[in-house]
Every structure is written in structure tokens, then in C-alpha cells.
mmCIF file of C-alpha atoms in Angstrom:
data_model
loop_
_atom_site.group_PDB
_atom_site.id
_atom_site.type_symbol
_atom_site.label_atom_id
_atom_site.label_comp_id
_atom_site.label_asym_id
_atom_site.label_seq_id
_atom_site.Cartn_x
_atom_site.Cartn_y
_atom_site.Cartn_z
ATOM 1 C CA UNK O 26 -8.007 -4.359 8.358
ATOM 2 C CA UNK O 27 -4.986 -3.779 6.597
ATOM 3 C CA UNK O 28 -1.458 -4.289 7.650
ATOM 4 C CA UNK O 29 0.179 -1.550 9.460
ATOM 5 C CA UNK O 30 3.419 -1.226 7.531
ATOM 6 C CA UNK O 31 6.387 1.224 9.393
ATOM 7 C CA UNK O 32 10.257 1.553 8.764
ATOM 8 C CA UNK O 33 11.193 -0.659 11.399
ATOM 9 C CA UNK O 34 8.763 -3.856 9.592
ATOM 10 C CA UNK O 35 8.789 -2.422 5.743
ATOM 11 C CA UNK O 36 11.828 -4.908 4.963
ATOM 12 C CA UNK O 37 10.108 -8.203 6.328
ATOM 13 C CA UNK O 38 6.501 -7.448 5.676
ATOM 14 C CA UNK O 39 7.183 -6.018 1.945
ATOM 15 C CA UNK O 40 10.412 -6.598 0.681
ATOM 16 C CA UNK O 41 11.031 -10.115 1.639
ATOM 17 C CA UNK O 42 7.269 -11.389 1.421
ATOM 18 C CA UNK O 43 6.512 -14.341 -0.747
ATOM 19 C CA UNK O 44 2.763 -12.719 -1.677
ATOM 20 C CA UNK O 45 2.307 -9.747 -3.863
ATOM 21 C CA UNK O 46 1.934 -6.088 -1.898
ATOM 22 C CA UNK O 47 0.143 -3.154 -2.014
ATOM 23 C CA UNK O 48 1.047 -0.313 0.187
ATOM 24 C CA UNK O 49 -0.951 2.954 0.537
ATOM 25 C CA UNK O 50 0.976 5.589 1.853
ATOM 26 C CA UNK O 51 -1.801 8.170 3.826
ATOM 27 C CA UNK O 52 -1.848 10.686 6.609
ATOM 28 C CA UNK O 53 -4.774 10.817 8.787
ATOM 29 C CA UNK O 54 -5.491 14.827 7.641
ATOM 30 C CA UNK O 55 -5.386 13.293 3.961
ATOM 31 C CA UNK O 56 -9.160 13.559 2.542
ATOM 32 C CA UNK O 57 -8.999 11.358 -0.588
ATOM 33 C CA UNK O 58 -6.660 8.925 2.077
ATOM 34 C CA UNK O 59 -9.738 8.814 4.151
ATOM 35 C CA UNK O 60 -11.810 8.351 1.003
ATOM 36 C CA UNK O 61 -10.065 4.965 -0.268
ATOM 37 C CA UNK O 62 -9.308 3.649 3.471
ATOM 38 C CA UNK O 63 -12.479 1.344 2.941
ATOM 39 C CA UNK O 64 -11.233 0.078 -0.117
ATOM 40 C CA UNK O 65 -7.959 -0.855 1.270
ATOM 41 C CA UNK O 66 -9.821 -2.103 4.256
ATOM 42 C CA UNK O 67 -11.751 -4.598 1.812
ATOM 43 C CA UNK O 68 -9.104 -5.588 -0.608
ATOM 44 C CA UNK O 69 -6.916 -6.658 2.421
ATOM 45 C CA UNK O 70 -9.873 -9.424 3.446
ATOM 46 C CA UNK O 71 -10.817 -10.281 0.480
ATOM 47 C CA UNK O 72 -7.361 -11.180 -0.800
ATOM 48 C CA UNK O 73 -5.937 -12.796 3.207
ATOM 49 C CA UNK O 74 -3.764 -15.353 1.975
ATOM 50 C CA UNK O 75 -2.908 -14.497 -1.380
ATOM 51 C CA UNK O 76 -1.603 -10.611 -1.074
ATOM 52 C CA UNK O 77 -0.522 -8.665 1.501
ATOM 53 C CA UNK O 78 -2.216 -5.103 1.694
ATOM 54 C CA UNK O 79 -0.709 -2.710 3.770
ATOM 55 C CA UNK O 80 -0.825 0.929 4.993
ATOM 56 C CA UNK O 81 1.989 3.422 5.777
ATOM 57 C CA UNK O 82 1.566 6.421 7.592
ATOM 58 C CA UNK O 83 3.763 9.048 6.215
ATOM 59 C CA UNK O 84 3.805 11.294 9.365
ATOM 60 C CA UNK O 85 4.958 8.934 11.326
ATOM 61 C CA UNK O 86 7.537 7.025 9.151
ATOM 62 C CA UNK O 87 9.745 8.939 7.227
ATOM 63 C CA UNK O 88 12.123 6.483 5.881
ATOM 64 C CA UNK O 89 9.702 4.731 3.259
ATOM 65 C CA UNK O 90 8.142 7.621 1.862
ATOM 66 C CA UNK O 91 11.677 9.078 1.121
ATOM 67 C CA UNK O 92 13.208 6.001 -0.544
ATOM 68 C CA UNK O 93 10.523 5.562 -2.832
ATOM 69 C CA UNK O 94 9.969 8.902 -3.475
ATOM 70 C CA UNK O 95 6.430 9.578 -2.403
ATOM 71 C CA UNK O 96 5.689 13.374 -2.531
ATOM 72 C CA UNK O 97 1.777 12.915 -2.840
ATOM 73 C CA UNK O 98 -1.011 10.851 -0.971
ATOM 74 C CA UNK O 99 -2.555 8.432 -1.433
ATOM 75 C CA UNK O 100 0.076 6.936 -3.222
ATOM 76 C CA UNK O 101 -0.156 3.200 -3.997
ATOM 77 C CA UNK O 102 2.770 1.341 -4.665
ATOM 78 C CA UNK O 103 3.092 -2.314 -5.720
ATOM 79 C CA UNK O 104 5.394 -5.173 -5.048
ATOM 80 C CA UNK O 105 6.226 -8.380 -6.003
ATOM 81 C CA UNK O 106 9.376 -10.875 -4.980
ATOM 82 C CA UNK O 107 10.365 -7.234 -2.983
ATOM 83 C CA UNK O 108 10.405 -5.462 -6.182
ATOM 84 C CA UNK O 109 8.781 -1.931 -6.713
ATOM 85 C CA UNK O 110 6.282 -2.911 -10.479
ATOM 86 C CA UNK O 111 3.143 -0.677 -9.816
ATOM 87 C CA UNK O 112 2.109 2.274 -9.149
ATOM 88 C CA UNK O 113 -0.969 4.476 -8.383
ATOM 89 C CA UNK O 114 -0.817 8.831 -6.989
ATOM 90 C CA UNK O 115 -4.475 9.894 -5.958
ATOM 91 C CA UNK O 116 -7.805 8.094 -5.232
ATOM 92 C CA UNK O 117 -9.517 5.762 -7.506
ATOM 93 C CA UNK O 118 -12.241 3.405 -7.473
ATOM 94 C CA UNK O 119 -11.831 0.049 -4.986
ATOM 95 C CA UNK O 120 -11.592 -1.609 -8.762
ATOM 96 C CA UNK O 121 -8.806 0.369 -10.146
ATOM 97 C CA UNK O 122 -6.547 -1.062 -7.305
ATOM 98 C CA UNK O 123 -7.689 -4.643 -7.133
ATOM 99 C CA UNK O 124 -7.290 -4.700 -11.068
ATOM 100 C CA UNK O 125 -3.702 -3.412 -10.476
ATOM 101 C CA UNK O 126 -3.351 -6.353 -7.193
ATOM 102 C CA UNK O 127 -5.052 -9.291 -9.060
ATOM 103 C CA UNK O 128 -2.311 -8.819 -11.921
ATOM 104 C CA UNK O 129 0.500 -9.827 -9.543
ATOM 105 C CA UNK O 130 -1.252 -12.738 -8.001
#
């Protein structure tokens, strides 16, 4: 299952990892969130290890979302030595994101 990311963790967990990230911001009434949660789900076992795939609910952390300017969900963001170098608005297929996460391993 993938990472639950908040404010109070987003520094240590993203910014200052030594893997690659990729953080979907989602809200539990979001219907295409819902529809790539499995995705996320998968990509976060299949790549243990070597990435860190994590999860942000936007209703209950506010601070994220408004730094990086995230105005629609699902929005996908990608890091790598705590840098923002990807990103993805809407749902896609489970291959659109793990192209986008195998390019910063």
C-alpha cells in the first residue's frame, strides 16, 4: 500500500529521500482518485526499495497542496534529490505513471 504522506512527514519522506517519489494528491469523494488508487497501490510494491510512492490527502492536509499549487485531483507530482521534475493532473493508465517513475530511477 502506498505511503501515507501528510504535512507534518512531507519534508522527511519526500523532500529529503534518497529514492525517487511519486505523490498522488486525492480526496476520498474524488472518482478518477478512486479510479487510479490500484495503480498507485501496485506501483508502490512493485517498485519497494527503489521509489517511494506516496499518497496525500488533500482534505486533510492543506499545507502541501498549497505550496505546490495543486488545484485539481488526482494530481501526480514527481521528485527526485527533493526536487519537484514531473508532473501528471487527471487519471491515466497504471503505465503512464510508472513510465513517468521508471525515468527517475
Amino acid at each position: 500500500m502506498a505511503l501515507e504522506i501528510t504535512d507534518a512527514n512531507f519534508e522527511q519522506e519526500v523532500l529529503k529521500s534518497s529514492k525517487p517519489v511519486m505523490v498522488d494528491f486525492w480526496a476520498t469523494w474524488c472518482g478518477p482518485c478512486r479510479n487510479i488508487a490500484p495503480y498507485i497501490d501496485e506501483l508502490s510494491k512493485e517498485y519497494e526499495g527503489r521509489a517511494v510512492v506516496g499518497k496525500v490527502d488533500v482534505d486533510a492536509n492543506d499545507q502541501i497542496p498549497l505550496k505546490y499549487g495543486i488545484r485539481n485531483i488526482p494530481t501526480i507530482l514527481f521528485f527526485k534529490n527533493g526536487e519537484l521534475v514531473d508532473k501528471m493532473v487527471g487519471g491515466a493508465p497504471k503505465s503512464a505513471f510508472e513510465e513517468k517513475l521508471k525515468a527517475l530511477l
